[in-house]
XYZ file of C-alpha atoms in Angstrom:
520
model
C 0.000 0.000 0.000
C 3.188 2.019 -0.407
C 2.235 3.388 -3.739
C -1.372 4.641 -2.581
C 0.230 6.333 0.169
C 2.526 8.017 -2.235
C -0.044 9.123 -4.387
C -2.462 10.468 -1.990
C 0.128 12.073 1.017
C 0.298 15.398 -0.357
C -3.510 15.399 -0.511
C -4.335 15.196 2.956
C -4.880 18.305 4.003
C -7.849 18.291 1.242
C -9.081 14.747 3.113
C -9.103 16.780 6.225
C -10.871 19.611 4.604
C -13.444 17.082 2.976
C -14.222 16.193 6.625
C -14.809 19.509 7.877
C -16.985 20.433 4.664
C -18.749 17.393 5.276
C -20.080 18.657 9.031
C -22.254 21.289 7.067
C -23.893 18.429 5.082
C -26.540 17.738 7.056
C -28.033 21.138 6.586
C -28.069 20.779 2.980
C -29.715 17.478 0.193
C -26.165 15.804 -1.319
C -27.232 16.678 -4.370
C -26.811 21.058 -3.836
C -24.082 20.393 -1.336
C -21.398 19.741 -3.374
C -22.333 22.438 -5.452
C -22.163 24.505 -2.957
C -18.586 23.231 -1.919
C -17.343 23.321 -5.279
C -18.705 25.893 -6.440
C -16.505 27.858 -2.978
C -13.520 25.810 -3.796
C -13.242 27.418 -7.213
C -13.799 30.673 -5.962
C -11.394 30.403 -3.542
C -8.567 29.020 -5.697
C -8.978 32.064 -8.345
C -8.891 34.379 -6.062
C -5.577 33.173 -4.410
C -4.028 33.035 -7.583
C -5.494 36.418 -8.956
C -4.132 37.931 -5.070
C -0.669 36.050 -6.127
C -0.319 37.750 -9.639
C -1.581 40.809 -8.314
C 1.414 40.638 -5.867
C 3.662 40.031 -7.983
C 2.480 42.996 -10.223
C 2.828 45.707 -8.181
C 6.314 44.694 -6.865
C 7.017 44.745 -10.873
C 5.935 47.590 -12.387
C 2.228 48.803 -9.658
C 0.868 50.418 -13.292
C -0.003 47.003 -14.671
C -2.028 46.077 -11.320
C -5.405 47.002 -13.070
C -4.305 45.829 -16.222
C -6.360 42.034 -17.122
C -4.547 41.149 -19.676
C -1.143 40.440 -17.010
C -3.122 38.264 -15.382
C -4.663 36.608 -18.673
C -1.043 36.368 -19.756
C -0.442 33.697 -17.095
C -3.933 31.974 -17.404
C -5.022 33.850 -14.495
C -8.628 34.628 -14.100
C -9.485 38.402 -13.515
C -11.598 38.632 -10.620
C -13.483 41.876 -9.917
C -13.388 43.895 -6.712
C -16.916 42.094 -5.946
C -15.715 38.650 -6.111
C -12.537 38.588 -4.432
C -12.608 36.331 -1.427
C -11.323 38.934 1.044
C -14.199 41.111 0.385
C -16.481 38.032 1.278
C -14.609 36.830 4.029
C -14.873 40.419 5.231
C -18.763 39.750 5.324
C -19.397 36.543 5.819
C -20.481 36.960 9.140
C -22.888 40.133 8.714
C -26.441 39.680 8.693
C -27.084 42.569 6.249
C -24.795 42.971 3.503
C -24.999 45.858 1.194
C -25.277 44.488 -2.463
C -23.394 46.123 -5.795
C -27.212 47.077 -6.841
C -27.790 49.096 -3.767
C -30.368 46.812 -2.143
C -29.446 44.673 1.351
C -29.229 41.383 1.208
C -27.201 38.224 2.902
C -23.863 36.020 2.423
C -25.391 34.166 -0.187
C -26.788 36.692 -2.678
C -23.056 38.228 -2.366
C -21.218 34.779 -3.108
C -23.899 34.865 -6.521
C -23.244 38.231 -7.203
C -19.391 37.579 -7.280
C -20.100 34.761 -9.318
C -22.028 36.709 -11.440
C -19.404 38.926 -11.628
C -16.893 36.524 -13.151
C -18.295 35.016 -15.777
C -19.459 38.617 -16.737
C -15.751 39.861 -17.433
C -14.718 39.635 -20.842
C -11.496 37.749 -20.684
C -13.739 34.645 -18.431
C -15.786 34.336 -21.622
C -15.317 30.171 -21.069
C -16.599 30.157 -17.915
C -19.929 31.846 -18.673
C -22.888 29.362 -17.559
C -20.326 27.247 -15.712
C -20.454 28.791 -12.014
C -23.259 28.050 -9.834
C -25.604 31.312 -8.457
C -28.291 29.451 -6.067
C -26.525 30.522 -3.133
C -28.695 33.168 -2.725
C -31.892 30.444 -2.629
C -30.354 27.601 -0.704
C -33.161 26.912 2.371
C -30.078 27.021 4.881
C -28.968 29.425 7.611
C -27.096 31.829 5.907
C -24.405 31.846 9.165
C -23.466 28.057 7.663
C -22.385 29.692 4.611
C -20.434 32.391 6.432
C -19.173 29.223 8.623
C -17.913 27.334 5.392
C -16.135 30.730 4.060
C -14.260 30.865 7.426
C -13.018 27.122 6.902
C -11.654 28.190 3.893
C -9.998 30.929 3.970
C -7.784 29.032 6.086
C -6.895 26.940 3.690
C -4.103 28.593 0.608
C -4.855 27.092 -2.557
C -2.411 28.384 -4.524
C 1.607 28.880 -4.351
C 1.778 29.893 -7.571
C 2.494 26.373 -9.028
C -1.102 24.910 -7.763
C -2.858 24.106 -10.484
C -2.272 20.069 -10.744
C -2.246 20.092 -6.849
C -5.520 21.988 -6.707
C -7.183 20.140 -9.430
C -6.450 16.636 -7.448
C -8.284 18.197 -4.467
C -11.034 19.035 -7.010
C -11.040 15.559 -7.903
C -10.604 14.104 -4.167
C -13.858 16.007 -3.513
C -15.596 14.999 -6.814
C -14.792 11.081 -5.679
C -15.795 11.877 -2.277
C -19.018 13.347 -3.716
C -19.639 10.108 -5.642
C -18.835 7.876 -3.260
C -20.859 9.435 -0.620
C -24.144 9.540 -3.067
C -23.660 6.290 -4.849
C -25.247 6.203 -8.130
C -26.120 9.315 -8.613
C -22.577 10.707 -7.528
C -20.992 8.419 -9.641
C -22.442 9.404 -12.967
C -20.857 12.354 -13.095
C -17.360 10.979 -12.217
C -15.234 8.117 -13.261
C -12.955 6.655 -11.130
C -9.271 7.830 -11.767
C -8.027 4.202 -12.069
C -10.258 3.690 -15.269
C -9.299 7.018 -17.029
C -5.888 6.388 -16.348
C -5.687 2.835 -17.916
C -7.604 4.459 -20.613
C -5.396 7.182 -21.256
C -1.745 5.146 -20.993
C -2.941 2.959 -23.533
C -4.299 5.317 -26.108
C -1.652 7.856 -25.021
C -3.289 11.035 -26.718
C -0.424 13.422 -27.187
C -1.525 15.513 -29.702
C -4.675 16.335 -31.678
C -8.054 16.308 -31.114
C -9.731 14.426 -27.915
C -13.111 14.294 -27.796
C -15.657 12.872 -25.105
C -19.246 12.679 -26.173
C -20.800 12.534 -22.211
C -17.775 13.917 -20.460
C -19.590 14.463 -17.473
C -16.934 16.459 -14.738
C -13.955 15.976 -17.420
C -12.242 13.238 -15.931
C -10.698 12.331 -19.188
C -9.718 15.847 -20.034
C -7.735 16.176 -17.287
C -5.671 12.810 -17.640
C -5.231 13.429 -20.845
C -3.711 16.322 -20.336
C -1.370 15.186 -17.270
C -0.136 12.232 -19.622
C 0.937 15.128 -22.193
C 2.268 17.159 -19.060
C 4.613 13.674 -17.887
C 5.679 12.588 -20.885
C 7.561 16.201 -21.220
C 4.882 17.528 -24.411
C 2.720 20.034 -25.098
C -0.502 20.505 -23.570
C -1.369 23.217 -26.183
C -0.786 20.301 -29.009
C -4.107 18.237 -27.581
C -7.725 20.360 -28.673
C -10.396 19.111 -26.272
C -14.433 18.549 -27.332
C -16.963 17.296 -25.081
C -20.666 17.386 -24.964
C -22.627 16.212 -22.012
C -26.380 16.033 -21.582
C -26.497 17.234 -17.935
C -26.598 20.501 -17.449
C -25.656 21.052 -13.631
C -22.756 18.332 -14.143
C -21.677 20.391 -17.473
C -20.699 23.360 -15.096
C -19.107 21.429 -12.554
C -16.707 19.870 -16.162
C -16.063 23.444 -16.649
C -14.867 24.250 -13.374
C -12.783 21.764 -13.304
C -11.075 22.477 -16.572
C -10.582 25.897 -15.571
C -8.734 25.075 -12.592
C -6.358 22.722 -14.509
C -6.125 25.456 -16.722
C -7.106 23.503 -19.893
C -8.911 25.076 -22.863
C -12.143 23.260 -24.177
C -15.002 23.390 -25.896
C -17.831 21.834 -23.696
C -21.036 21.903 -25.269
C -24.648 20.661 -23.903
C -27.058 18.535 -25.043
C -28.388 14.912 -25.744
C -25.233 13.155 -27.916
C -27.723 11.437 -29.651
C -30.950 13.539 -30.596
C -28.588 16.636 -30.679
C -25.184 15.878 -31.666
C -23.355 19.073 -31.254
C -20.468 18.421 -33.256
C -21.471 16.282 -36.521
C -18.442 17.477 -38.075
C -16.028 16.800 -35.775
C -13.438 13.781 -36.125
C -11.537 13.115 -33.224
C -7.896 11.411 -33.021
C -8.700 10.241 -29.839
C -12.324 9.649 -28.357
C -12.443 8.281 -24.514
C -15.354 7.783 -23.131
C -17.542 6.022 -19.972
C -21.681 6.385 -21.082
C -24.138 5.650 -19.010
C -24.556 1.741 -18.799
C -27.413 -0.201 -20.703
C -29.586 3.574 -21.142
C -32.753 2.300 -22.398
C -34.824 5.830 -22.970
C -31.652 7.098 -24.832
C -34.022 7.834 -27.785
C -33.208 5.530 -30.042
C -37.068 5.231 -32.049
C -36.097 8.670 -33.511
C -32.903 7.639 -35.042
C -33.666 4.473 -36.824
C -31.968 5.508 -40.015
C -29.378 7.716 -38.670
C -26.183 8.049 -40.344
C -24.064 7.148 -37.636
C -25.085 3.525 -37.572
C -22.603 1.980 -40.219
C -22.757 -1.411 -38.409
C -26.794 -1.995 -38.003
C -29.086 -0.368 -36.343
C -29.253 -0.145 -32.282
C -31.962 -1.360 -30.248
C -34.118 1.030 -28.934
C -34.005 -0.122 -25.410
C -30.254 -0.701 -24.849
C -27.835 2.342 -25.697
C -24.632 0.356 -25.720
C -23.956 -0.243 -29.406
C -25.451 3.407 -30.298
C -22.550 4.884 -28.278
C -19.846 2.051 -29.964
C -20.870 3.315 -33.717
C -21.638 7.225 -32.411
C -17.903 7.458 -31.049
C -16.410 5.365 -33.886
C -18.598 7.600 -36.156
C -16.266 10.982 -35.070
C -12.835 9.113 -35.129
C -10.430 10.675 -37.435
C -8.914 8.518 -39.962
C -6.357 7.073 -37.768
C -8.418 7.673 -34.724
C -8.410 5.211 -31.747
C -11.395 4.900 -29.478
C -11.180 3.693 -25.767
C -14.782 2.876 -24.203
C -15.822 1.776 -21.131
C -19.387 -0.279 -20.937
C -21.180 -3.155 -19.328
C -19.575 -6.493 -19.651
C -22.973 -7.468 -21.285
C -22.005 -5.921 -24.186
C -19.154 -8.127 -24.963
C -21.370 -11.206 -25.646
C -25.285 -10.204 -25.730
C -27.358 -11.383 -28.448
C -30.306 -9.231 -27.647
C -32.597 -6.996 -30.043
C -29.528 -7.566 -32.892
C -26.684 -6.441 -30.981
C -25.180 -9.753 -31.368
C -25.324 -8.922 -34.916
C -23.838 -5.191 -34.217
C -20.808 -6.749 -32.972
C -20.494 -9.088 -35.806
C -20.721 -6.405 -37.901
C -18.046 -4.651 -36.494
C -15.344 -7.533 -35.968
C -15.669 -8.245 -39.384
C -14.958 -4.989 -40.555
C -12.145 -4.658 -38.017
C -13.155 -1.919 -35.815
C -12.578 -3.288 -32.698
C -8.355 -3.112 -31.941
C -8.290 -4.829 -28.203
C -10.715 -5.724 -25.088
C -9.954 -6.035 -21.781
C -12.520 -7.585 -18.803
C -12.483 -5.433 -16.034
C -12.500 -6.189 -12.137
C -15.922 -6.026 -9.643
C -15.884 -3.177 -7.408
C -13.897 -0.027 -9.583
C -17.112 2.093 -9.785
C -18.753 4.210 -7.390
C -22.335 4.642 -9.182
C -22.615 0.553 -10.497
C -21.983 -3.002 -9.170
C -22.370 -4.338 -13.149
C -18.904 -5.824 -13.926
C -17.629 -3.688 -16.735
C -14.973 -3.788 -19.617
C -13.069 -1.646 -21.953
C -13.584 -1.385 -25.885
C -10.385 0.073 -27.696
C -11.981 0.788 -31.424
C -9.582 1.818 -34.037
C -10.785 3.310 -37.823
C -6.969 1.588 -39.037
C -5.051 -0.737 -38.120
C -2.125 -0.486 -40.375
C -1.853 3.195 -39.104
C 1.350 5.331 -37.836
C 3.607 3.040 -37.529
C 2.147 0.658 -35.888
C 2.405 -2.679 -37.210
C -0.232 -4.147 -39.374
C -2.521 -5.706 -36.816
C -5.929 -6.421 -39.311
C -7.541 -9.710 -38.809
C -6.707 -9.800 -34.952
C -7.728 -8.357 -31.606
C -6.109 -8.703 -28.744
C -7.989 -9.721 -25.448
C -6.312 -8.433 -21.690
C -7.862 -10.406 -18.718
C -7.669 -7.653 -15.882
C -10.128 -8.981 -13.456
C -6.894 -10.114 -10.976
C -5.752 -6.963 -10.819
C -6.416 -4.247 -8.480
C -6.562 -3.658 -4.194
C -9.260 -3.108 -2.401
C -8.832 0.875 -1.821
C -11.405 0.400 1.228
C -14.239 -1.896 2.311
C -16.096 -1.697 -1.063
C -13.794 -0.066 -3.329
C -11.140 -1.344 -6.143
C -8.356 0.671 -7.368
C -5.794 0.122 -9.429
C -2.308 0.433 -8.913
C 0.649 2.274 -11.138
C 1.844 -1.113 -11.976
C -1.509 -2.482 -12.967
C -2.301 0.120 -15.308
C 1.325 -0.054 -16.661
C 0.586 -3.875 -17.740
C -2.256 -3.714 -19.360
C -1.062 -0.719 -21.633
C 2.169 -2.003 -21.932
C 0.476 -5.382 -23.498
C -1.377 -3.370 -25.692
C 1.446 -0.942 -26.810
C 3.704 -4.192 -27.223
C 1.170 -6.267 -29.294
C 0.385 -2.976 -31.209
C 3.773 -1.296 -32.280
C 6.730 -2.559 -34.732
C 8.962 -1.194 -32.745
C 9.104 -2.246 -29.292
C 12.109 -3.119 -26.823
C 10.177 -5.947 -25.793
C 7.917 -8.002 -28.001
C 4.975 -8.944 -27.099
C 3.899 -12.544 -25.816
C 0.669 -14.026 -24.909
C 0.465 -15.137 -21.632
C -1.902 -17.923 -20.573
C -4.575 -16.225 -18.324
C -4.004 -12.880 -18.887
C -3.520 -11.980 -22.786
C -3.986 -13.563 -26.461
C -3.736 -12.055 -29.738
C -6.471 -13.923 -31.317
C -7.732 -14.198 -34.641
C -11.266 -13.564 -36.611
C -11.205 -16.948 -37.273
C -11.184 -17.988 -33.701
C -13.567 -14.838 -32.926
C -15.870 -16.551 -35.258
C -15.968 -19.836 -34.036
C -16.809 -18.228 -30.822
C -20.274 -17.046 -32.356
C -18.140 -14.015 -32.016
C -18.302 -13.222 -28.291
C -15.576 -10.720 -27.060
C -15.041 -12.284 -23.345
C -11.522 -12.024 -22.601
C -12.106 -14.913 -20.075
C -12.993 -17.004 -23.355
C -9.774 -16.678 -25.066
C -6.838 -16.315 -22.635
C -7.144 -19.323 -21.183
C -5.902 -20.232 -17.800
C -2.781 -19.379 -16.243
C 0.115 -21.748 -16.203
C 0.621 -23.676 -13.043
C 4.090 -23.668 -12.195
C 5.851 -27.479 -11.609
C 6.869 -28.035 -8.435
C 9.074 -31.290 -9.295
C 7.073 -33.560 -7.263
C 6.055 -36.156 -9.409
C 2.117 -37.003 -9.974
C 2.078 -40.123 -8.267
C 3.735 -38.897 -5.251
C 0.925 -35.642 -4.946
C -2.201 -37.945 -5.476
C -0.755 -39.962 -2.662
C -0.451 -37.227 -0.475
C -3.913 -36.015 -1.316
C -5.072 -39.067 -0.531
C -3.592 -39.514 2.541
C -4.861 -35.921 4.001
C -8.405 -37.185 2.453
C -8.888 -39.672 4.872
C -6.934 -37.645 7.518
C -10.150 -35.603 7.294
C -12.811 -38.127 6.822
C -11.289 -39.602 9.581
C -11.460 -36.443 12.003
C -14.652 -35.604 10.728
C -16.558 -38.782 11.239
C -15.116 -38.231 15.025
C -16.419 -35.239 14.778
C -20.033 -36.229 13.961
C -19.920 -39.044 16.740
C -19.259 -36.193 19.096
C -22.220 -33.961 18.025
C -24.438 -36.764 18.250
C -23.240 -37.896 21.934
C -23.588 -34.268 23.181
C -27.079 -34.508 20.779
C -28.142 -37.000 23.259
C -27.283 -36.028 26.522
C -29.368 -32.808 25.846
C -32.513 -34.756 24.636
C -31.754 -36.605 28.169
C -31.762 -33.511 30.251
């Protein structure tokens, strides 16, 4: 547990803050409280760092203080006079505040005002719609709000090299939100351990990345830490995301501002109201909502995006297979993340869906996930890596074959009902792909029994063509001990009758003390 510890020490001051947040729940439903906390975190955070440039301005040159576009120049937020969290500090405790319209009001109207006031500046055009103004409404004591304020304004959020520090206590609290509301949490927010496997093994580095229900960003933002460790660019990655939510749309755009990556987030229903019909995407990652069945799907019989058959109406899996592979580029690669029914069902012509689609070789790898990785589903779950060509880029010519990863051995239990990864987990699964995928490798790949196997259409077809990993891989190798067979049978057969020995004593006992009772 080394490695957790590792990854999660510098973060515990945000644990600790979590758990003082979390006292204030109880005045508020889940579903506005984290919101609420959120919504303060950001706040917080931009002011700090606007405070920090400002600083650093008026030891410079004090003329440029008022100037927006220093602050711009270092993807700094402006942040009005209104909105700056020393002015609400200064009031969180009054009971009557006096509001930038001239009328009284409380805490809360003057956190939506400064919100108000932020998305209203020019240069914070990308955050317009994205921060939340119910403060003002929330049926609460208003002296909780001023109480939460307090809390953090002893907390710095920024040092002037914050932004991947603060955006992991973003996403502590956005797990933290989902694991404390279950399903409902967890549909805005996948867990860390699945976007990273995704991400190592498609390793998007540059061009376009595109998530059709991106929910709170989560593969925005490992995208662009992957780009960030491998020493590249994050300016060489464009990001495009559409998700149908609109309260969970703001809290992706919050989050993206604080890592300080550029996107265009748009809103709507991917299906009925696809956004972005022109846009093809190098990379596409993507975790949809598991077996949807109102997704829509009796308007769209004859829709374009369904080169492989059409989708059932009451199961969205295979709409969201041909809508992503649908906006892949021509050398685009596809990682998906959907029930494990989908690997094998036969339903409402999905069987013949997946056909379709193994035939025409869109489908590069799969891997079988472990139970217990999600926060909003017990249904076991698995990844899809679609690719539009597999000759592509240097990569070796891999047509005819996909390769299928066994992961459901992997993983620790994080807590009582949670898996998680570890680095070296996620490291062998991609590496197996990257190995079986590239020419060029230091270390060529191998199938090994219980885990991977390149495998063949032909053998994919004999299968009815059912993508289980579990169905291909095999089991893993037992390792010889030496002892000849003879000699372990007659061991085994020894301890046998050890035990029927000690347990037909056993019974002779229980029957003894059986009757002694029935005598008393």
């Amino acid at each position: 547990m080394t490695e957790t510890k590792k990854n999660t020490g510098d973060l515990e001051f945000a644990a600790e803050l979590f758990k003082a947040a979390d006292k204030l729940r109880s005045h508020l439903e889940p579903s506005e409280y984290k919101h609420v906390v959120l919504g303060l975190i950001f706040l917080k955070y931009i002011s700090d760092a606007f405070e920090a440039r400002r600083a650093e301005l008026e030891e410079e040159d004090p003329e440029l203080v008022e100037e927006p576009d220093e602050y711009l120049a270092e993807n700094i937020f402006w942040v009005p006079e209104e909105a700056r969290w020393s002015y609400l500090r200064d009031n969180a405790k009054l009971t009557e505040i006096k509001l930038s319209n001239g009328r009284k009001g409380d805490i809360g109207q003057l956190i939506d005002q400064a919100m108000e006031a932020i998305e209203r500046f020019p240069s914070n055009e990308n955050l317009k719609g994205a921060l939340s103004k119910n403060y003002g409404r929330l049926t609460i004591d208003k002296r909780i709000l001023g109480e939460l304020i307090d809390l953090f304004s002893n907390i710095p959020m920024y040092d002037g090299q914050a932004k991947d520090l603060l955006g992991r206590v973003y996403e502590y609290f956005l797990a933290s939100f989902a694991s404390s509301e279950g399903k409902r949490g967890g549909e805005f927010f996948t867990p860390r351990s699945v976007v990273r496997t995704l991400v190592e093994m498609l390793e998007p580095s540059e061009g376009r990345v595109y998530d059709p229900c991106c929910g709170s960003g989560g593969m925005f933002v490992q995208s662009d830490k992957f780009i960030s460790d491998h020493g590249g660019r994050r300016n060489a990655i464009s990001v495009y995301g559409q998700e149908i939510n609109h309260t969970v749309l703001r809290l992706a755009k919050m989050n993206l501002a604080i890592q300080g990556i550029d996107a265009q987030l748009r809103f709507n229903n991917s299906f009925l109201k696809d956004e972005l019909p022109d846009l093809r995407a190098d990379f596409i990652l993507a975790n949809p909502p598991f077996n949807t069945s109102d997704w829509g799907g009796d308007q769209l019989q004859d829709d374009v995006r369904w080169s492989f058959g059409s989708p059932p109406t009451g199961n969205a899996n295979f709409a969201w297979l041909q809508h992503i592979y649908y906006h892949l580029a021509e050398r685009g690669t596809a990682g998906v993340v959907l029930a494990n029914g989908s690997m094998s069902s036969q339903q409402s012509g999905e069987g013949a869906i997946r056909t379709a689609m193994i035939e025409k070789d869109a489908v590069d790898a799969m891997v079988a996930l472990p139970g217990q990785l999600f926060y909003s589903t017990q249904i076991p779950a698995c990844l899809w890596i679609l690719a539009k060509d597999k000759t592509a880029n240097g990569h070796r010519d891999r047509r005819g074959e996909i390769l299928f990863i066994d992961a459901r051995d992997l993983g620790y239990m994080a807590d009582r009902v949670r898996r998680e990864f570890s680095d070296k987990d996620i490291a062998k699964i991609a590496d197996t792909y990257h190995h079986w995928r590239n020419k060029d490798t230091s270390e060529a790949y191998q199938d090994i029994p219980g885990f991977c196997k390149s495998t063949s259409l032909d053998e994919i077809k004999e299968n009815d063509f059912v993508l289980t990993p579990g169905r291909y891989v095999g089991m893993p190798e037992v390792e010889d001990d030496g002892i000849p067979f003879s000699e372990k049978f007659a061991s085994l057969r020894g301890q046998l009758e050890e035990q029927m020995t000690e347990s037909a004593k056993l019974d002779n006992q229980i029957k003894e003390s059986f009757g002694l009772i029935q005598e008393r």
